[in-house]
C-alpha positions in Angstrom: 0.0 0.1 0.0 1.1 3.5 -0.5 -0.1 6.7 1.2 -0.1 10.3 0.1 -0.9 13.2 2.2 -2.0 16.4 0.1 -2.0 19.8 2.0 -3.4 23.0 0.6 -1.1 25.0 3.1 -2.3 28.4 3.9 0.7 30.9 3.8 -0.2 32.5 6.9 -1.5 31.0 10.5 -4.9 33.1 10.2 -6.3 31.0 7.4 -7.1 27.2 7.6 -5.4 24.6 5.5 -7.3 21.8 3.5 -5.7 18.2 4.3 -6.5 15.0 2.5 -5.2 11.5 3.0 -5.3 9.0 0.1 -4.2 5.5 -0.2 -3.4 2.7 -3.0 -4.8 -0.7 -2.2 -4.2 -3.3 -4.8 -4.2 -0.8 -7.7 -7.2 1.5 -6.5 -6.9 4.7 -4.8 -9.2 5.8 -1.9 -9.6 8.6 0.3 -9.1 8.1 3.8 -9.6 11.6 5.2 -10.4 14.9 3.9 -11.0 18.0 6.2 -10.7 21.9 5.6 -8.1 22.5 8.4 -5.3 20.8 10.5 -7.1 20.3 13.6 -10.1 19.1 11.9 -7.9 16.5 10.2 -6.3 15.7 13.6 -9.4 15.4 15.4 -11.0 13.4 12.8 -8.3 10.7 13.5 -9.4 10.8 17.1 -13.1 10.1 16.1 -14.2 13.6 16.4 -16.2 14.3 13.2 -16.0 17.7 11.8 -19.2 19.7 11.5 -19.1 21.4 8.0 -21.9 23.5 9.0 -20.0 25.5 11.5 -20.1 29.2 11.2 -16.2 29.7 10.4 -13.1 27.3 10.1 -10.1 28.7 12.1 -6.5 28.5 11.0 -3.9 27.6 13.2 0.1 27.0 13.2 0.2 23.4 12.0 1.8 20.8 14.3 3.1 18.7 11.6 4.1 15.8 14.1 0.5 15.6 15.5 -0.6 15.9 11.6 1.7 13.1 10.5 0.5 11.0 13.5 -3.1 11.2 12.7 -2.5 10.2 9.1 -0.6 7.3 9.9 -3.4 6.2 12.5 -5.8 6.5 9.6 -3.6 4.8 7.0 -2.1 2.2 9.2 1.3 2.9 7.9 3.3 6.0 7.2 2.9 8.7 4.7 5.1 8.3 1.8 4.4 11.4 -0.2 3.5 14.8 1.0 2.4 17.5 -1.3 2.1 21.2 -0.3 0.4 24.0 -2.1 3.0 26.5 -0.7 6.3 27.9 -1.6 9.1 25.8 0.1 13.0 25.7 -0.5 16.2 24.1 0.7 17.4 27.7 1.3 16.0 30.9 2.8 14.1 33.3 0.5 12.3 36.5 0.7 11.0 37.0 -3.1 10.3 35.0 -6.1 12.4 32.0 -7.0 13.3 30.3 -10.0 10.3 27.9 -9.5 7.8 30.6 -9.4 9.5 32.3 -12.6 9.7 28.8 -14.3 5.8 28.2 -13.7 4.7 31.8 -14.9 6.9 31.4 -18.1 5.4 28.0 -18.8 1.7 28.9 -17.8 1.1 32.7 -17.7 -0.8 32.5 -21.2 -3.1 29.9 -19.5 -3.8 32.4 -16.6 -1.9 30.3 -14.1 1.0 32.8 -13.0 2.0 32.5 -9.2 1.7 34.8 -6.5 5.2 36.1 -5.1 6.3 34.9 -1.9 7.6 37.6 0.8 9.5 37.5 4.1 6.3 36.9 5.7 4.4 34.7 3.5 4.9 32.1 4.1 8.0 33.0 5.9 8.6 31.2 9.2 5.6 29.2 8.8 7.0 27.5 5.4 10.4 27.2 6.8 9.5 25.2 9.9 7.2 22.9 7.9 10.2 22.0 5.6 12.8 21.9 8.6 10.5 19.4 10.3 9.7 17.3 7.3 13.6 17.1 6.5 14.3 16.2 10.4 11.5 13.6 10.1 13.4 11.7 6.9 11.4 13.1 4.3 13.4 13.9 1.0 12.6 17.6 -0.4 11.9 16.3 -4.1 13.4 19.0 -6.6 14.5 16.8 -9.4 13.5 13.8 -11.5 15.4 10.7 -10.9 16.3 8.6 -13.8 15.6 5.4 -12.1 11.9 6.2 -11.0 11.0 2.8 -9.3 14.2 2.9 -7.1 13.6 6.3 -6.1 10.1 5.3 -4.6 11.7 3.3 -2.0 12.0 6.6 -0.2 9.6 9.2 1.3 9.0 12.6 -0.3 7.7 16.0 0.1 7.4 18.5 -2.6 5.6 21.5 -3.8 2.6 21.6 -6.0 0.2 24.0 -7.8 -3.5 23.3 -7.9 -4.2 25.5 -10.6 -1.7 23.9 -13.1 -2.7 20.7 -11.9 -6.4 21.2 -12.8 -5.5 22.2 -16.3 -4.5 18.3 -16.6 -7.1 16.8 -14.4 -10.1 18.6 -16.3 -8.4 18.8 -19.6 -8.6 22.7 -19.6 -7.0 25.3 -21.7 -7.0 28.0 -19.1 -7.1 28.5 -15.2 -10.4 27.2 -13.9 -12.4 29.9 -12.2 -12.9 28.1 -8.8 -11.6 30.5 -6.3 -14.0 32.4 -3.8 -12.0 35.5 -3.3 -11.8 36.0 -7.2 -15.6 35.6 -7.8 -16.1 39.3 -8.7 -13.2 39.2 -11.1 -14.7 36.1 -12.9 -18.2 37.3 -13.1 -18.3 41.1 -12.7 -21.6 42.8 -12.4 -23.4 39.7 -11.1 -25.1 39.1 -7.9 -24.0 37.0 -4.7 -26.4 34.3 -5.7 -25.3 33.8 -9.3 -21.7 33.8 -8.3 -22.3 31.3 -5.5 -24.0 29.0 -8.4 -21.2 29.6 -10.6 -18.6 28.3 -8.0 -20.6 25.5 -7.0 -20.9 24.4 -10.7 -17.0 24.6 -11.0 -16.8 22.6 -7.7 -18.9 19.9 -8.9 -16.8 19.7 -12.0 -13.7 19.2 -10.0 -15.4 16.8 -7.6 -16.7 14.5 -10.4 -13.0 14.2 -12.0 -11.6 13.5 -8.3 -14.3 10.9 -7.8 -13.0 9.0 -10.9 -9.6 8.6 -9.3 -10.5 8.3 -5.6 -13.1 5.7 -4.6 -15.1 6.5 -2.6 -14.7 10.2 -2.4 -16.6 10.8 0.8 -16.8 14.7 0.4 -20.2 16.0 -0.1 -20.7 19.3 -1.5 -23.7 21.6 -0.4 -26.7 22.6 -2.4 -27.1 26.0 -3.1 -29.9 26.7 -0.4 -27.3 25.2 2.2 -24.8 28.0 1.5 -25.3 31.1 3.6 -22.5 33.1 2.2 -19.6 33.1 -0.5 -17.1 32.7 2.5 -18.9 29.5 3.6 -17.6 28.0 0.3 -14.0 28.5 1.3 -14.0 25.1 3.4 -15.0 23.3 0.2 -12.5 25.0 -2.0 -9.7 23.9 0.5 -10.8 20.6 0.7 -11.0 20.3 -2.8 -7.4 21.8 -3.0 -6.0 19.2 -0.7 -7.5 16.5 -2.9 -6.1 18.3 -6.0 -2.6 18.2 -4.3 -3.1 14.6 -3.3 -4.1 13.7 -6.8 -0.5 15.4 -7.9 1.1 13.1 -5.4 -0.6 9.9 -7.4 0.8 11.5 -10.6 4.4 11.8 -9.1 4.3 8.0 -8.0 3.1 6.9 -11.5 6.1 9.0 -12.8 3.9 11.5 -14.8 4.9 14.7 -13.2 8.0 17.1 -14.0 9.5 19.5 -11.8 9.9 23.1 -12.7 12.7 25.1 -10.9 16.1 24.4 -9.7 18.1 22.7 -7.2 16.8 24.6 -4.2 13.1 24.5 -5.0 10.6 23.1 -7.5 7.0 23.1 -8.4 5.8 19.6 -9.6 3.5 19.6 -12.6 1.6 16.8 -14.6 4.0 16.4 -17.3 1.1 16.5 -20.1 0.5 20.1 -19.8 4.1 21.3 -19.4 5.3 22.8 -22.5 8.5 22.2 -23.9 10.9 24.9 -23.1 
């Protein structure tokens, strides 16, 4: 069996981070847990189910030890691959990296450029996660190994980018409009009800594609009448992003991803959408 932990890692402790755990068993992938925050995931492993209808989902500084322990409890084995949607590096950084520039070069014409890291975002938060995972025996994957099967005998953590992953997963030519914070930009001049329905349509398409890979996919999206506000949808966005991160980990295990960046930091992308550079 092989286990992948996908983390939609917020760049600050103020915002929650989605977490998804998937495992291969006899050639099939299944979701062992998907939650909209670190604490919700840890509590789920302790048989404390998350209430998806709560008013808000708080963020926190991740306790990576407890998180990995919770994943091992759910899977019955240590996590082999950890994928993070967060800028990470083997060396300190306070601005754009080669990895960010390579992603923008490859995908700007498909509206998938990247945000620029700063001293504070993710700053110490990202550094501490990287340091913990290295100390825990995980290799920071930044290059493609020639002997892929032999390489898979080790455990890895790596950076991924859901926007680019969705180009492959959904077969899209351009960035998928599913981010709550961008709904005004996606559909200018429309009311909240219209934007809410539009976002849910995007969520459903992503969910259906993921459900073809992960069976069963135990994540139930809300009906429009169950959504009191746009911000309420953020928990589902984060959960879907965590699953997308996990999906890239599955593609990595299959040898179907390539890293963009350098020897200090790289973003792993599905190889079928990476242009020849």
